[in-house]
Short mmCIF file of C-alpha atoms and ligand atoms in Angstrom, two decimals:
data_model
loop_
_atom_site.label_atom_id
_atom_site.label_comp_id
_atom_site.label_asym_id
_atom_site.label_seq_id
_atom_site.Cartn_x
_atom_site.Cartn_y
_atom_site.Cartn_z
CA MET A 1 -0.03 -0.21 -0.05
CA GLU A 2 0.97 3.46 -0.73
CA ILE A 3 1.50 6.37 1.40
CA GLU A 4 -0.65 8.80 -0.19
CA PHE A 5 -3.44 5.98 -0.11
CA LEU A 6 -2.91 4.97 3.57
CA VAL A 7 -2.60 8.85 4.90
CA PRO A 8 -6.37 9.62 3.85
CA LEU A 9 -7.45 6.08 5.12
CA PHE A 10 -6.10 6.88 8.75
CA PHE A 11 -8.04 10.06 8.64
CA VAL A 12 -11.51 8.59 7.48
CA PHE A 13 -11.06 6.10 10.42
CA LEU A 14 -10.43 8.73 12.74
CA THR A 15 -13.39 10.52 11.15
CA GLY A 16 -15.38 7.14 11.36
CA LEU A 17 -14.66 6.83 15.21
CA CYS A 18 -15.71 10.38 15.54
CA PHE A 19 -19.01 9.92 14.40
CA GLY A 20 -19.07 6.56 15.84
CA SER A 21 -18.62 8.22 19.02
CA PHE A 22 -21.63 10.89 18.32
CA LEU A 23 -24.05 8.06 17.41
CA ASN A 24 -23.69 6.63 20.64
CA VAL A 25 -24.74 9.94 22.37
CA VAL A 26 -27.78 10.24 19.40
CA VAL A 27 -28.88 6.69 20.28
CA LEU A 28 -28.32 7.60 24.35
CA ARG A 29 -30.15 11.00 24.21
CA ALA A 30 -33.16 9.48 21.77
CA PHE A 31 -33.65 6.96 25.05
CA SER A 32 -33.45 10.01 27.70
CA ASN A 33 -35.15 12.25 25.34
CA GLU A 34 -32.28 14.99 25.61
CA SER A 35 -31.12 17.36 23.07
CA ILE A 36 -27.82 16.08 21.27
CA SER A 37 -25.71 19.11 21.82
CA TYR A 38 -26.52 19.89 25.39
CA PRO A 39 -25.62 18.96 28.13
CA ALA A 40 -22.19 17.83 28.29
CA SER A 41 -21.50 14.18 28.32
CA LYS A 42 -21.90 12.80 31.87
CA CYS A 43 -21.89 9.10 33.67
CA PRO A 44 -25.31 7.77 33.28
CA LYS A 45 -25.11 6.11 36.99
CA CYS A 46 -23.30 8.96 39.19
CA GLN A 47 -24.22 11.86 36.66
CA LYS A 48 -20.44 13.53 37.30
CA PRO A 49 -19.47 15.34 34.11
CA LEU A 50 -17.09 13.46 31.98
CA TYR A 51 -13.35 14.75 31.17
CA TRP A 52 -12.43 15.11 27.69
CA TRP A 53 -10.02 12.21 27.64
CA HIS A 54 -12.84 10.17 28.81
CA ASN A 55 -14.22 10.61 25.61
CA ILE A 56 -11.68 9.34 23.03
CA PRO A 57 -13.44 7.09 20.85
CA VAL A 58 -12.45 3.15 21.73
CA LEU A 59 -9.31 4.52 23.67
CA SER A 60 -10.95 5.78 26.39
CA TYR A 61 -12.67 2.67 27.08
CA ILE A 62 -9.60 0.87 27.10
CA MET A 63 -7.38 3.48 29.34
CA LEU A 64 -10.46 3.30 31.92
CA ARG A 65 -10.70 -0.43 31.48
CA GLY A 66 -14.33 -0.21 30.98
CA LYS A 67 -15.20 1.45 34.06
CA CYS A 68 -16.57 5.04 35.30
CA TYR A 69 -13.61 7.01 36.29
CA PHE A 70 -15.61 8.50 39.30
CA CYS A 71 -17.93 5.96 40.59
CA LYS A 72 -16.30 2.74 38.77
CA SER A 73 -19.54 1.35 37.68
CA PRO A 74 -19.12 -0.39 34.21
CA ILE A 75 -19.51 1.19 31.00
CA SER A 76 -21.39 -0.79 28.18
CA ILE A 77 -19.20 -2.54 25.49
CA GLN A 78 -21.66 -1.00 23.10
CA TYR A 79 -19.97 2.25 23.01
CA PRO A 80 -16.48 0.90 21.95
CA ILE A 81 -18.11 -1.82 19.12
CA VAL A 82 -20.37 0.76 17.61
CA GLU A 83 -17.36 3.44 17.35
CA PHE A 84 -15.30 0.66 15.76
CA VAL A 85 -18.17 -0.40 13.47
CA THR A 86 -19.04 2.87 12.34
CA ALA A 87 -14.93 3.61 11.36
CA VAL A 88 -15.11 0.64 9.69
CA LEU A 89 -17.67 0.95 7.65
CA PHE A 90 -16.78 4.80 6.68
CA SER A 91 -13.58 3.13 5.36
CA LEU A 92 -15.05 0.80 3.52
CA ALA A 93 -17.11 3.46 1.66
CA TYR A 94 -14.09 5.45 0.94
CA LEU A 95 -12.40 2.62 -0.38
CA LYS A 96 -15.03 1.49 -2.54
CA PHE A 97 -16.43 4.88 -3.77
CA GLY A 98 -13.66 7.42 -3.00
CA PHE A 99 -13.90 11.01 -2.04
CA GLY A 100 -16.81 13.14 -3.20
CA ILE A 101 -20.30 14.60 -2.20
CA HIS A 102 -21.24 11.05 -2.74
CA LEU A 103 -19.02 9.67 0.05
CA ILE A 104 -21.10 12.21 2.58
CA TYR A 105 -24.22 10.71 1.48
CA LEU A 106 -23.04 7.59 2.17
CA TRP A 107 -21.49 8.09 5.36
CA ALA A 108 -24.85 9.91 6.63
CA VAL A 109 -26.62 6.64 5.42
CA ILE A 110 -24.53 4.57 7.09
CA PHE A 111 -24.86 6.82 10.18
CA MET A 112 -28.57 6.87 10.54
CA ALA A 113 -28.79 3.14 9.62
CA LEU A 114 -26.86 2.17 12.34
CA VAL A 115 -28.34 4.84 14.91
CA LEU A 116 -31.90 2.93 14.27
CA ALA A 117 -29.94 -0.33 14.71
CA VAL A 118 -28.82 0.27 17.35
CA ALA A 119 -31.76 1.34 19.29
CA ASP A 120 -33.40 -1.78 18.09
CA ILE A 121 -30.98 -3.83 19.38
CA LYS A 122 -30.91 -2.13 22.38
CA GLU A 123 -34.31 -1.56 23.63
CA LYS A 124 -36.13 -2.77 20.21
CA VAL A 125 -37.57 0.63 19.73
CA ILE A 126 -37.16 2.52 16.61
CA PHE A 127 -37.84 6.59 16.90
CA THR A 128 -39.69 8.08 14.06
CA ARG A 129 -37.54 11.01 13.53
CA HIS A 130 -34.79 8.76 12.82
CA VAL A 131 -36.69 7.20 10.22
CA TYR A 132 -37.90 9.90 8.38
CA VAL A 133 -34.08 11.56 8.48
CA LEU A 134 -32.96 8.31 6.88
CA ALA A 135 -35.37 8.48 3.86
CA GLY A 136 -35.35 12.37 3.64
CA ILE A 137 -31.96 11.82 3.18
CA GLY A 138 -32.44 9.02 0.32
CA LEU A 139 -34.84 11.00 -1.61
CA PHE A 140 -33.18 14.33 -1.28
CA TYR A 141 -29.81 12.88 -3.03
CA ASN A 142 -31.71 10.50 -5.46
CA PHE A 143 -33.94 14.06 -6.41
CA LEU A 144 -30.68 16.06 -6.79
CA TYR A 145 -28.90 13.82 -9.03
CA THR A 146 -31.39 12.78 -11.19
CA MET A 147 -32.06 16.97 -11.70
CA LEU A 148 -28.39 17.35 -12.06
CA ASN A 149 -27.97 14.10 -14.41
CA ILE A 150 -24.57 13.05 -13.39
CA LYS A 151 -23.13 10.13 -14.93
CA GLU A 152 -19.93 9.02 -13.16
CA PRO A 153 -19.83 5.25 -12.79
CA ALA A 154 -18.99 4.87 -9.15
CA ILE A 155 -21.38 7.37 -8.34
CA THR A 156 -24.04 5.86 -10.53
CA TRP A 157 -24.30 2.60 -8.24
CA LEU A 158 -25.34 4.68 -5.40
CA ASN A 159 -27.93 6.83 -7.38
CA ASN A 160 -31.40 6.07 -8.50
CA PRO A 161 -33.79 7.98 -10.57
CA PHE A 162 -36.24 9.73 -8.37
CA VAL A 163 -38.89 7.62 -8.79
CA ASN A 164 -36.88 4.47 -8.62
CA SER A 165 -35.97 5.96 -5.20
CA ILE A 166 -39.79 6.06 -4.61
CA GLU A 167 -40.38 2.75 -5.71
CA GLY A 168 -37.63 1.36 -3.09
CA LEU A 169 -39.40 3.02 -0.73
CA LEU A 170 -42.81 1.56 -1.20
CA LEU A 171 -41.30 -2.11 -1.96
CA GLY A 172 -39.46 -2.11 1.40
CA ALA A 173 -42.67 -0.92 3.43
CA VAL A 174 -45.28 -2.99 1.47
CA VAL A 175 -43.13 -6.08 1.63
CA MET A 176 -42.68 -5.49 5.26
CA LEU A 177 -46.25 -4.56 6.05
CA VAL A 178 -47.22 -8.14 4.33
CA TYR A 179 -44.25 -10.26 6.46
CA PHE A 180 -46.08 -7.67 9.68
CA LEU A 181 -49.69 -9.08 8.94
CA ILE A 182 -48.42 -12.90 8.29
CA ALA A 183 -46.84 -13.00 11.34
CA GLY A 184 -49.39 -11.49 13.19
CA LEU A 185 -51.85 -13.87 11.85
CA LEU A 186 -49.53 -16.94 12.57
CA ALA A 187 -49.23 -15.66 16.24
CA GLY A 188 -52.78 -15.68 16.55
CA GLY A 189 -53.29 -12.02 16.40
CA LYS A 190 -50.83 -10.97 18.83
CA MET A 191 -48.11 -8.47 17.76
CA ALA A 192 -45.14 -11.08 16.77
CA MET A 193 -43.00 -8.07 15.59
CA GLY A 194 -42.68 -4.46 15.88
CA ASP A 195 -44.40 -2.13 13.07
CA GLY A 196 -41.15 -0.37 13.16
CA ASP A 197 -39.50 -2.73 10.77
CA ILE A 198 -42.01 -1.43 8.03
CA TYR A 199 -40.62 2.35 8.66
CA ILE A 200 -36.87 0.86 8.60
CA ALA A 201 -37.29 -1.02 5.27
CA GLY A 202 -39.16 2.17 3.72
CA ALA A 203 -36.38 4.35 4.73
CA LEU A 204 -33.81 1.99 3.25
CA GLY A 205 -35.53 1.52 0.05
CA ALA A 206 -35.48 4.82 -0.75
CA CYS A 207 -31.69 5.12 -0.29
CA LEU A 208 -31.41 2.04 -2.36
CA GLY A 209 -33.64 2.33 -5.32
CA PHE A 210 -35.87 -0.65 -6.35
CA GLU A 211 -33.83 -3.18 -7.44
CA LYS A 212 -31.43 -2.98 -4.82
CA THR A 213 -34.32 -3.11 -2.36
CA ALA A 214 -35.31 -6.42 -3.42
CA TYR A 215 -32.01 -8.05 -3.17
CA MET A 216 -31.73 -6.22 0.48
CA LEU A 217 -35.13 -7.73 1.39
CA ILE A 218 -33.90 -11.40 0.37
CA PHE A 219 -30.54 -10.82 2.14
CA ALA A 220 -32.36 -9.75 5.17
CA PHE A 221 -34.71 -12.68 5.40
CA LEU A 222 -31.74 -15.17 4.93
CA LEU A 223 -29.57 -13.27 7.02
CA GLN A 224 -32.90 -13.24 9.73
CA ILE A 225 -32.90 -17.01 9.26
CA LEU A 226 -28.93 -17.52 10.19
CA ILE A 227 -29.87 -15.46 13.53
CA THR A 228 -33.04 -16.79 14.52
CA LEU A 229 -30.87 -20.24 14.15
CA ILE A 230 -28.34 -19.14 16.29
CA ALA A 231 -30.59 -17.87 18.93
CA TYR A 232 -32.15 -21.05 18.75
CA GLU A 233 -28.73 -22.85 19.50
CA TYR A 234 -28.22 -20.64 22.69
CA SER A 235 -31.83 -21.40 24.05
CA LEU A 236 -30.47 -25.41 23.57
CA PHE A 237 -27.57 -24.62 25.08
CA LYS A 238 -29.37 -23.06 27.97
CA ALA A 239 -31.93 -25.48 28.27
CA LYS A 240 -29.04 -28.15 28.19
CA ASP A 241 -30.85 -29.86 25.37
CA PHE A 242 -27.42 -30.87 23.76
CA LYS A 243 -28.77 -33.65 21.38
CA ILE A 244 -30.64 -31.21 19.60
CA PHE A 245 -28.05 -28.57 19.60
CA ALA A 246 -25.41 -30.86 17.97
CA SER A 247 -27.84 -31.84 15.18
CA VAL A 248 -28.31 -28.24 14.52
CA ILE A 249 -24.32 -28.01 13.96
CA LEU A 250 -23.98 -31.32 12.32
CA PHE A 251 -26.72 -29.88 10.03
CA ILE A 252 -24.79 -26.81 9.39
CA ILE A 253 -21.25 -28.43 8.77
CA ILE A 254 -23.31 -31.05 6.25
CA GLY A 255 -24.85 -28.30 4.07
CA ILE A 256 -21.39 -26.26 3.69
CA GLY A 257 -19.79 -29.63 2.98
CA HIS A 258 -22.70 -30.24 0.28
CA CYS A 259 -21.86 -26.69 -1.53
CA PHE A 260 -18.14 -27.26 -1.35
CA LEU A 261 -18.45 -30.85 -2.69
CA ASN A 262 -21.04 -29.65 -5.44
CA ASN A 263 -18.37 -26.98 -6.59
CA ALA A 264 -15.32 -29.59 -6.59
CA GLY A 265 -17.22 -31.56 -9.06
CA ILE A 266 -17.27 -34.75 -6.75
CA PHE A 267 -21.41 -35.25 -7.17
CA ALA A 268 -20.95 -34.86 -11.16
CA GLN A 269 -18.55 -37.52 -11.21
CA ASN A 270 -20.53 -39.76 -8.64
CA THR A 271 -24.32 -39.46 -8.40
CA VAL A 272 -24.44 -42.08 -5.69
CA ILE A 273 -22.56 -39.97 -3.52
CA PHE A 274 -24.93 -37.28 -4.06
CA ILE A 275 -28.31 -39.31 -3.49
CA LEU A 276 -26.59 -40.63 -0.13
CA TYR A 277 -25.48 -36.93 1.18
CA THR A 278 -28.79 -35.50 0.16
CA ILE A 279 -30.66 -38.47 2.23
CA ILE A 280 -28.26 -37.66 5.44
CA LEU A 281 -28.88 -34.00 4.99
CA MET A 282 -32.82 -34.39 4.86
CA LEU A 283 -32.93 -37.00 7.86
CA VAL A 284 -30.79 -34.69 10.09
CA ALA A 285 -33.13 -31.59 9.20
CA LEU A 286 -36.36 -33.76 9.97
CA TYR A 287 -35.07 -34.59 12.86
CA ILE A 288 -34.53 -31.01 14.18
CA LEU A 289 -37.73 -30.14 12.84
CA LYS A 290 -39.73 -33.16 14.66
CA ASP A 291 -37.81 -31.90 17.70
CA THR A 292 -38.41 -28.09 17.51
CA PHE A 293 -42.05 -28.70 16.72
CA ALA A 294 -42.36 -30.62 20.29
CA ARG A 295 -40.50 -28.03 21.75
CA VAL A 296 -42.84 -25.26 20.84
CA TRP A 297 -45.90 -27.50 21.44
CA ASN A 298 -44.85 -27.95 24.89
CA LEU A 299 -44.05 -24.55 25.77
CA LYS A 300 -47.74 -23.51 23.90
CA ASP A 301 -49.23 -25.78 26.67
CA LYS A 302 -47.49 -24.09 29.56
CA ASN A 303 -47.14 -20.32 28.40
CA PRO A 304 -48.41 -19.04 25.33
CA ASP A 305 -46.34 -15.87 25.43
CA ALA A 306 -43.06 -17.61 26.01
CA VAL A 307 -43.57 -18.71 22.21
CA LEU A 308 -43.15 -15.48 21.01
CA GLU A 309 -40.43 -14.47 23.37
CA ASN A 310 -38.30 -17.37 22.42
CA PHE A 311 -38.86 -17.70 18.68
CA VAL A 312 -40.18 -14.53 16.88
CA CYS A 313 -39.07 -11.79 18.95
CA ILE A 314 -35.94 -10.89 17.62
CA PRO A 315 -35.51 -7.66 16.23
CA PHE A 316 -35.82 -7.42 12.20
CA GLY A 317 -34.42 -3.86 12.07
CA PRO A 318 -30.53 -4.79 12.13
CA ALA A 319 -30.72 -7.49 9.68
CA LEU A 320 -32.19 -5.03 7.29
CA VAL A 321 -29.63 -2.59 8.14
CA ALA A 322 -27.09 -4.96 7.59
CA ALA A 323 -28.53 -6.26 4.39
CA ALA A 324 -28.73 -2.74 2.97
CA ILE A 325 -25.44 -1.96 3.64
CA THR A 326 -23.60 -5.16 2.20
CA VAL A 327 -25.91 -4.50 -1.01
CA LEU A 328 -24.37 -0.96 -1.46
CA PHE A 329 -20.88 -2.28 -1.12
CA TYR A 330 -20.80 -5.74 -2.61
CA LEU A 331 -24.01 -6.67 -4.68
CA GLN A 332 -21.87 -7.04 -8.08
CA GLU A 333 -19.10 -9.20 -6.28
CA ILE A 334 -22.00 -11.29 -4.58
CA SER A 335 -24.11 -11.71 -7.64
CA VAL A 336 -20.88 -13.08 -9.60
CA ILE A 337 -20.35 -15.62 -6.83
CA SER A 338 -24.16 -16.87 -6.39
CA GLN A 339 -24.14 -16.87 -10.10
CA ASN A 340 -21.24 -19.24 -10.46
CA PHE A 341 -22.75 -21.14 -7.40
CA ILE A 342 -26.10 -21.80 -9.36
CA ASN A 343 -24.32 -22.53 -12.36
CA SER A 344 -22.43 -25.58 -10.89
CA TYR A 345 -26.04 -26.98 -9.82
CA LEU A 346 -27.50 -26.55 -13.28
CA ASN A 347 -24.66 -28.07 -14.58
CA PHE A 348 -24.72 -30.95 -12.19
CA ILE A 349 -28.38 -31.60 -13.08
CA GLY A 350 -27.50 -31.37 -16.78
CA TRP A 351 -29.53 -28.08 -17.60
ZN1 ZN B 401 -20.15 6.89 37.31
#
């Protein structure tokens, strides 16, 4: 790497850290309903105002060893993590798209999307003013670039015709609304998920435009399935149900192995291996499903609300935000990989 390249990257990373620190303040003060510019930062426990060197992103947390300087009460690990993630995403945005007005736009989108995700993870709450700001940024940027009609390739990927931006907003909101209604029906009329996800998907859709929003929704659902599986594993672990715990891990390993064997052309050479492999995969899947249903029925008899708590109440907002950022950065690369992957299966079945 060249020095001319590393110096700006270093400053971009620092900028990201500072904005990450500000992001923590925005989320914290949204919950406590305080202004974001006043009063000065203070310890939430002992209310003592912090010294300037308590406010250095990530470093202060390490120097203070995760404890308040005055009262020694623990500081949430959320703060340095949010600062670091913001800095990494700001840097990736710069590396991918370079300097320009569009980088400020992209940073604003990342910033507001992270505000929504952090609030959702922390308290399962979405603040509508945050959603409106994000949607406003997306609509305004796309409106501006449609008016100016700029055709630079790196920027073209980020902006969308204004009408397309509105279509993205509608697609995100409508798909999540339908999902919200279906989940509500399945949960017997109870609120299975917050309606905040409808707003988040709409606002992200305004930034991404119609096509990229479609990909965002697909990625978000896949990611949510993965997160749910991991949460299920965790609940099995806590219940000391190691038989099913092991079989879920076995299923994931066999599944990944399936992809590798297919890509290496092993299945194409020997169909018997493919059939045996697929039968084993299905048996493990059936075993997991059988036990999962037994557990859900059992829980439902004891306490209907516990089913909701354990299986459906994982916030969807963070998955939407992660999917949107992935689509903005890496959709082109991912579509090449997945195309190769799908082609190898199509070849195998002789398409
Ligand atoms: Zn304190």
